[in-house]
Coordinates of C-alpha atoms in Angstrom, one line a residue:
X1 CA -0.2 0.0 0.2
X2 CA 1.4 3.3 -0.7
X3 CA 2.1 5.9 1.7
X4 CA 0.3 9.1 2.1
X5 CA 3.6 10.8 1.1
X6 CA 4.2 9.2 -1.9
X7 CA 0.4 9.5 -3.4
X8 CA 1.2 13.3 -2.5
X9 CA 4.3 13.7 -4.2
X10 CA 2.8 11.9 -7.4
X11 CA 0.1 14.3 -7.4
X12 CA 2.5 17.3 -6.8
X13 CA 4.6 16.0 -9.9
X14 CA 1.4 16.4 -12.1
X15 CA 1.0 20.2 -10.9
X16 CA 4.6 21.1 -11.1
X17 CA 5.5 23.4 -14.2
X18 CA 6.5 20.9 -17.4
X19 CA 10.5 21.2 -17.7
X20 CA 12.2 20.6 -21.1
X21 CA 15.5 18.8 -21.1
X22 CA 15.9 20.5 -24.2
X23 CA 16.0 24.2 -23.1
X24 CA 17.5 26.4 -25.0
X25 CA 20.0 28.9 -23.4
X26 CA 18.4 32.1 -23.1
X27 CA 21.0 34.7 -21.7
X28 CA 19.7 37.4 -20.1
X29 CA 19.5 41.0 -21.3
X30 CA 21.2 42.9 -18.8
X31 CA 24.1 40.5 -19.0
X32 CA 27.3 41.9 -19.3
X33 CA 29.3 41.5 -22.6
X34 CA 32.4 41.9 -20.6
X35 CA 33.1 40.7 -17.2
X36 CA 36.1 40.4 -15.4
X37 CA 36.1 37.8 -12.3
X38 CA 36.9 39.2 -9.2
X39 CA 38.2 37.7 -5.7
X40 CA 35.2 37.4 -3.5
X41 CA 33.0 36.0 -6.5
X42 CA 30.6 33.3 -6.5
X43 CA 29.8 31.0 -9.7
X44 CA 26.2 30.8 -8.4
X45 CA 26.3 35.0 -8.5
X46 CA 27.9 34.8 -11.9
X47 CA 25.7 32.3 -13.2
X48 CA 22.6 34.5 -12.2
X49 CA 24.3 37.3 -13.6
X50 CA 23.9 35.8 -17.1
X51 CA 21.3 33.3 -17.1
X52 CA 17.7 32.9 -15.3
X53 CA 18.3 29.2 -15.2
X54 CA 21.9 29.2 -13.6
X55 CA 22.2 25.5 -13.9
X56 CA 22.7 26.0 -17.9
X57 CA 25.9 27.4 -17.0
X58 CA 27.8 24.6 -18.6
X59 CA 26.1 24.8 -22.2
X60 CA 27.4 28.6 -22.4
X61 CA 30.8 27.2 -22.6
X62 CA 30.0 24.3 -25.1
X63 CA 32.2 25.3 -27.7
X64 CA 35.1 26.7 -25.3
X65 CA 38.1 24.1 -26.2
X66 CA 40.2 26.1 -23.7
X67 CA 37.9 25.2 -20.7
X68 CA 37.3 21.5 -19.6
X69 CA 35.5 22.3 -16.3
X70 CA 33.1 25.5 -16.6
X71 CA 33.2 25.4 -13.1
X72 CA 36.4 26.3 -12.6
X73 CA 36.7 29.9 -13.2
X74 CA 39.3 32.1 -11.5
X75 CA 39.8 35.7 -9.9
X76 CA 41.3 37.6 -13.1
X77 CA 39.6 35.5 -15.9
X78 CA 37.8 37.9 -18.5
X79 CA 34.4 36.4 -19.7
X80 CA 33.2 37.5 -22.7
X81 CA 30.0 37.0 -24.9
X82 CA 30.1 35.8 -28.5
X83 CA 28.4 33.7 -31.1
X84 CA 29.1 30.6 -32.7
X85 CA 28.8 29.6 -35.9
X86 CA 25.1 28.0 -35.4
X87 CA 24.6 31.6 -33.9
X88 CA 24.2 30.2 -30.5
X89 CA 25.3 33.0 -27.9
X90 CA 28.3 31.6 -26.0
X91 CA 30.8 32.5 -23.3
X92 CA 34.4 32.5 -23.8
X93 CA 37.3 33.6 -21.5
X94 CA 40.6 35.1 -21.8
X95 CA 42.8 33.8 -19.3
X96 CA 46.7 34.3 -18.4
X97 CA 48.5 31.4 -17.7
X98 CA 47.8 30.5 -14.2
X99 CA 51.3 31.1 -12.4
X100 CA 51.5 29.4 -9.0
X101 CA 52.2 31.8 -5.8
X102 CA 55.4 31.5 -4.1
X103 CA 55.0 31.5 -0.2
X104 CA 57.9 32.0 2.3
X105 CA 57.7 30.5 5.4
X106 CA 59.1 32.1 8.8
X107 CA 62.1 29.8 8.2
X108 CA 62.5 31.2 4.6
X109 CA 61.5 27.9 2.8
X110 CA 59.6 28.4 -0.4
X111 CA 56.1 26.6 -1.3
X112 CA 54.0 27.0 -4.1
X113 CA 50.3 27.4 -4.0
X114 CA 48.0 27.2 -6.9
X115 CA 45.6 29.9 -7.8
X116 CA 41.9 28.8 -6.2
X117 CA 38.7 29.0 -8.4
X118 CA 36.3 31.1 -7.1
X119 CA 33.7 29.4 -4.5
X120 CA 30.4 27.6 -6.1
X121 CA 28.1 28.9 -3.3
X122 CA 29.3 31.8 -0.9
X123 CA 31.6 30.0 1.7
X124 CA 31.3 32.3 4.5
X125 CA 27.6 31.3 4.7
X126 CA 28.0 27.3 4.4
X127 CA 31.5 26.9 5.8
X128 CA 30.2 26.0 9.5
X129 CA 27.7 23.9 8.5
X130 CA 30.5 22.1 6.0
X131 CA 33.0 21.9 8.8
X132 CA 31.1 20.6 11.5
X133 CA 27.7 20.2 11.5
X134 CA 25.9 17.0 11.1
X135 CA 22.9 14.7 11.0
X136 CA 23.3 11.2 12.8
X137 CA 21.0 8.4 13.5
X138 CA 20.0 7.7 17.1
X139 CA 22.2 4.8 17.2
X140 CA 25.5 6.2 16.4
X141 CA 24.5 9.2 19.0
X142 CA 24.2 6.6 21.8
X143 CA 27.3 4.8 21.4
X144 CA 29.6 7.9 21.7
X145 CA 31.1 8.6 25.6
X146 CA 30.2 11.7 27.0
X147 CA 31.3 14.8 29.3
X148 CA 31.1 13.7 33.0
X149 CA 32.4 16.7 35.1
X150 CA 35.4 18.6 36.6
X151 CA 37.2 19.0 39.7
X152 CA 35.6 22.2 40.4
X153 CA 32.0 20.6 40.3
X154 CA 31.1 23.1 37.6
X155 CA 28.3 22.4 35.0
X156 CA 29.5 24.2 32.3
X157 CA 32.7 24.6 30.5
X158 CA 34.7 26.8 28.1
X159 CA 38.3 27.2 26.4
X160 CA 41.0 26.0 28.3
X161 CA 38.4 24.0 31.1
X162 CA 40.0 20.4 31.9
X163 CA 36.9 18.1 32.1
X164 CA 36.5 14.3 32.6
X165 CA 34.8 12.3 30.0
X166 CA 33.8 8.6 29.8
X167 CA 36.7 6.6 27.8
X168 CA 36.4 5.2 23.9
X169 CA 37.5 1.9 23.0
X170 CA 38.7 3.7 19.9
X171 CA 40.0 7.1 21.4
X172 CA 41.7 9.6 19.0
X173 CA 43.5 12.4 20.2
X174 CA 42.1 15.2 18.5
X175 CA 38.2 15.3 19.0
X176 CA 35.0 17.5 19.0
X177 CA 32.2 18.0 21.5
X178 CA 28.9 17.9 20.1
X179 CA 25.2 18.0 21.3
X180 CA 22.1 16.7 19.8
X181 CA 19.6 20.0 19.1
X182 CA 16.9 18.7 17.1
X183 CA 15.3 15.3 16.1
X184 CA 14.3 15.3 12.5
X185 CA 10.7 14.1 11.2
X186 CA 9.7 13.9 7.8
X187 CA 6.2 15.6 7.1
X188 CA 4.6 12.2 7.7
X189 CA 6.0 12.3 11.1
X190 CA 8.5 9.7 10.5
X191 CA 11.8 10.0 12.5
X192 CA 14.9 10.7 10.1
X193 CA 17.9 11.4 12.2
X194 CA 19.6 13.6 14.7
X195 CA 20.4 17.0 14.1
X196 CA 23.9 17.6 15.7
X197 CA 25.6 20.8 16.7
X198 CA 28.9 21.0 17.2
X199 CA 30.1 22.9 20.8
X200 CA 34.1 22.7 20.7
X201 CA 37.2 21.3 19.9
X202 CA 39.1 19.1 22.3
X203 CA 42.0 17.2 22.8
X204 CA 42.5 14.0 25.2
X205 CA 45.2 14.4 27.6
X206 CA 48.1 11.9 28.5
X207 CA 47.0 11.3 31.7
X208 CA 46.3 8.2 34.1
X209 CA 42.4 8.8 35.1
X210 CA 41.4 5.1 35.2
X211 CA 38.7 4.4 33.1
X212 CA 37.8 7.8 32.0
X213 CA 39.7 10.4 29.8
X214 CA 41.2 13.8 31.0
X215 CA 39.9 16.2 28.3
X216 CA 41.2 20.1 27.6
X217 CA 38.5 22.2 25.8
X218 CA 41.0 23.8 23.0
X219 CA 38.4 26.1 21.7
X220 CA 35.0 26.3 22.6
X221 CA 32.1 27.9 20.4
X222 CA 29.1 27.5 22.8
X223 CA 29.1 26.5 26.2
X224 CA 29.9 22.5 26.8
X225 CA 27.6 21.0 29.6
X226 CA 27.7 17.3 31.2
X227 CA 26.2 14.9 29.1
X228 CA 27.4 16.5 25.8
X229 CA 29.0 13.7 23.6
X230 CA 32.8 13.3 22.4
X231 CA 33.3 12.1 19.0
X232 CA 36.6 11.8 17.0
X233 CA 37.4 14.8 15.1
X234 CA 36.9 14.8 11.1
X235 CA 38.5 17.2 8.5
X236 CA 35.4 18.0 6.6
X237 CA 36.1 19.6 3.4
X238 CA 33.7 21.2 0.6
X239 CA 32.7 18.5 -1.5
X240 CA 33.6 19.6 -5.4
X241 CA 30.0 21.4 -6.3
X242 CA 28.8 20.7 -10.0
X243 CA 25.6 22.7 -10.6
X244 CA 23.0 20.3 -11.9
X245 CA 19.5 20.8 -12.0
X246 CA 17.1 17.9 -10.2
X247 CA 14.8 15.9 -12.4
X248 CA 12.7 13.4 -10.6
X249 CA 13.6 14.3 -7.1
X250 CA 10.8 15.5 -4.6
X251 CA 10.9 16.3 -1.2
X252 CA 10.0 18.8 1.4
X253 CA 11.8 21.4 3.5
X254 CA 11.3 19.9 7.0
X255 CA 13.8 22.2 9.5
X256 CA 16.2 24.8 9.2
X257 CA 19.8 25.4 10.9
X258 CA 19.2 29.3 12.1
X259 CA 16.4 28.3 14.4
X260 CA 14.0 30.8 12.5
X261 CA 10.3 30.5 11.5
X262 CA 10.8 32.8 8.8
X263 CA 13.5 32.0 6.2
X264 CA 14.8 34.1 3.0
X265 CA 17.6 34.2 0.7
X266 CA 21.1 32.3 2.4
X267 CA 19.2 30.9 5.1
X268 CA 20.3 26.9 5.3
X269 CA 17.3 24.5 5.3
X270 CA 17.2 20.6 5.7
X271 CA 15.3 18.6 3.0
X272 CA 14.1 15.3 3.5
X273 CA 15.9 13.3 0.6
X274 CA 19.1 12.1 1.3
X275 CA 22.9 11.1 -0.6
X276 CA 20.8 8.8 -2.7
X277 CA 19.0 11.2 -4.6
X278 CA 20.9 14.3 -4.1
X279 CA 24.5 15.4 -4.2
X280 CA 26.6 18.8 -3.7
X281 CA 25.3 21.1 -6.5
X282 CA 21.8 19.5 -7.2
X283 CA 19.4 22.7 -7.9
X284 CA 15.9 22.3 -6.8
X285 CA 13.1 24.8 -7.2
X286 CA 10.8 25.8 -3.9
X287 CA 7.3 25.3 -4.5
X288 CA 3.9 26.5 -2.3
X289 CA 0.8 24.8 -2.3
X290 CA -2.2 26.1 -0.9
X291 CA -4.6 24.0 1.0
X292 CA -7.0 22.0 -0.6
X293 CA -10.3 23.5 -1.3
X294 CA -13.7 21.8 -0.6
X295 CA -16.2 23.0 -3.4
X296 CA -19.4 22.6 -2.0
X297 CA -22.7 24.9 -1.3
X298 CA -20.3 27.1 0.1
X299 CA -16.2 26.5 -0.6
X300 CA -14.0 25.8 2.6
X301 CA -10.3 25.0 2.8
X302 CA -9.8 21.6 4.0
X303 CA -9.1 21.7 7.9
X304 CA -11.0 25.1 8.1
X305 CA -12.4 25.2 11.6
X306 CA -16.0 25.3 11.3
X307 CA -19.0 23.2 13.3
X308 CA -20.8 22.5 10.1
X309 CA -17.5 21.7 7.8
X310 CA -18.7 18.1 7.5
X311 CA -21.7 19.2 5.5
X312 CA -19.2 21.0 2.6
X313 CA -17.5 17.7 2.3
X314 CA -20.1 16.5 -0.1
X315 CA -18.2 19.2 -2.2
X316 CA -15.5 18.2 -5.1
X317 CA -11.9 18.4 -3.3
X318 CA -9.7 20.8 -5.4
X319 CA -6.0 20.6 -5.1
X320 CA -4.2 23.7 -5.7
X321 CA -1.2 24.0 -7.9
X322 CA 2.2 24.2 -6.5
X323 CA 3.5 27.6 -7.5
X324 CA 7.6 28.2 -7.9
X325 CA 8.6 30.8 -5.1
X326 CA 12.4 30.4 -5.1
X327 CA 15.3 28.1 -5.7
X328 CA 17.9 26.2 -3.0
X329 CA 21.1 24.4 -3.6
X330 CA 22.2 21.3 -2.2
X331 CA 25.6 21.6 -0.3
X332 CA 26.0 18.4 1.9
X333 CA 24.0 15.3 1.8
X334 CA 23.8 12.6 4.4
X335 CA 22.2 8.8 4.3
X336 CA 18.3 10.6 4.9
X337 CA 18.6 14.2 5.0
X338 CA 20.5 17.1 3.1
X339 CA 21.2 20.7 3.7
X340 CA 20.7 23.2 1.3
X341 CA 21.2 26.7 1.0
X342 CA 18.2 29.4 -0.2
X343 CA 19.7 31.2 -3.2
X344 CA 16.6 32.8 -4.3
X345 CA 13.4 33.5 -2.8
X346 CA 10.3 35.5 -3.8
X347 CA 8.4 34.9 -0.8
X348 CA 8.9 33.8 3.3
X349 CA 9.8 30.0 3.0
X350 CA 8.5 27.9 5.6
X351 CA 8.6 23.9 6.5
X352 CA 6.5 21.9 4.5
X353 CA 7.5 23.6 1.2
X354 CA 7.9 21.4 -1.9
X355 CA 11.1 20.6 -3.1
X356 CA 11.6 19.6 -6.8
X357 CA 13.1 20.1 -10.4
X358 CA 13.7 23.5 -10.9

């Protein structure tokens, strides 16, 4: 028997705007004929500068034999609009040979650093979520050891404090201290994971304290408390982001990471679709759908509080169309959910809004 969620999604797919995979590339009238890429630019902003559909970015480079990866452009690149032999508008680049930068260490040794391409998304916004925040199963969270307290009998701890923690069989020297922030549920109320908040970087001290571990808090972003979990430190880096439009994936916005009720551009949201369906760079449209309408003697909204509502249920049930009001780009995918950045919003974004092909 199909779940209510699946039935709803199948209905919504009929309502969403038709998507043509053979869309022609339409360059904005306001697009600059020549643009010099600057430090601090993002690929998303530049794509939006040229296109109403920024996921078509690679198609603008289709005849440029000098660009093997259109997602890698560098400060100093000169972008120029032109027409190819077919009369199609394409983007060309004038690029000086990339010269490695020579960096001198305090000891006087030289190292070579290759210039970095501009970020696909605003790094300053998504960096904290890339490096530290995560979604974890309850079973995994419960297995980790936790903070016990300190010799002062304190209940809150900060940078440079020494605390005692439960030992782990596979202890690593560098650890993170984290806390469950929220339980995540899909729109049908099914549990899908725990949202984990990073609190502090810490280090296991080489001290004989029996079956426990002495831990020094190196840098606390938030107060650490008794019971907070101790997990191995992992260096998380931004996955390669290739901008690509979603095709058949459909889901919902189920939460946000800033604890706001009303969301807009550059807020981060949680989607109820995981790494089996999306990856870093997947672009999805945000759709808002009004309540169902009971078309009876007097039209009523489904769920409208009225003692006589049952009398109107004899009428036809009308499902309103889902209208596009914004876009999100996935930047980190977990097993059961993903983090996405709102990149465009015409209205306030809320929990329960649909995400689908853009």
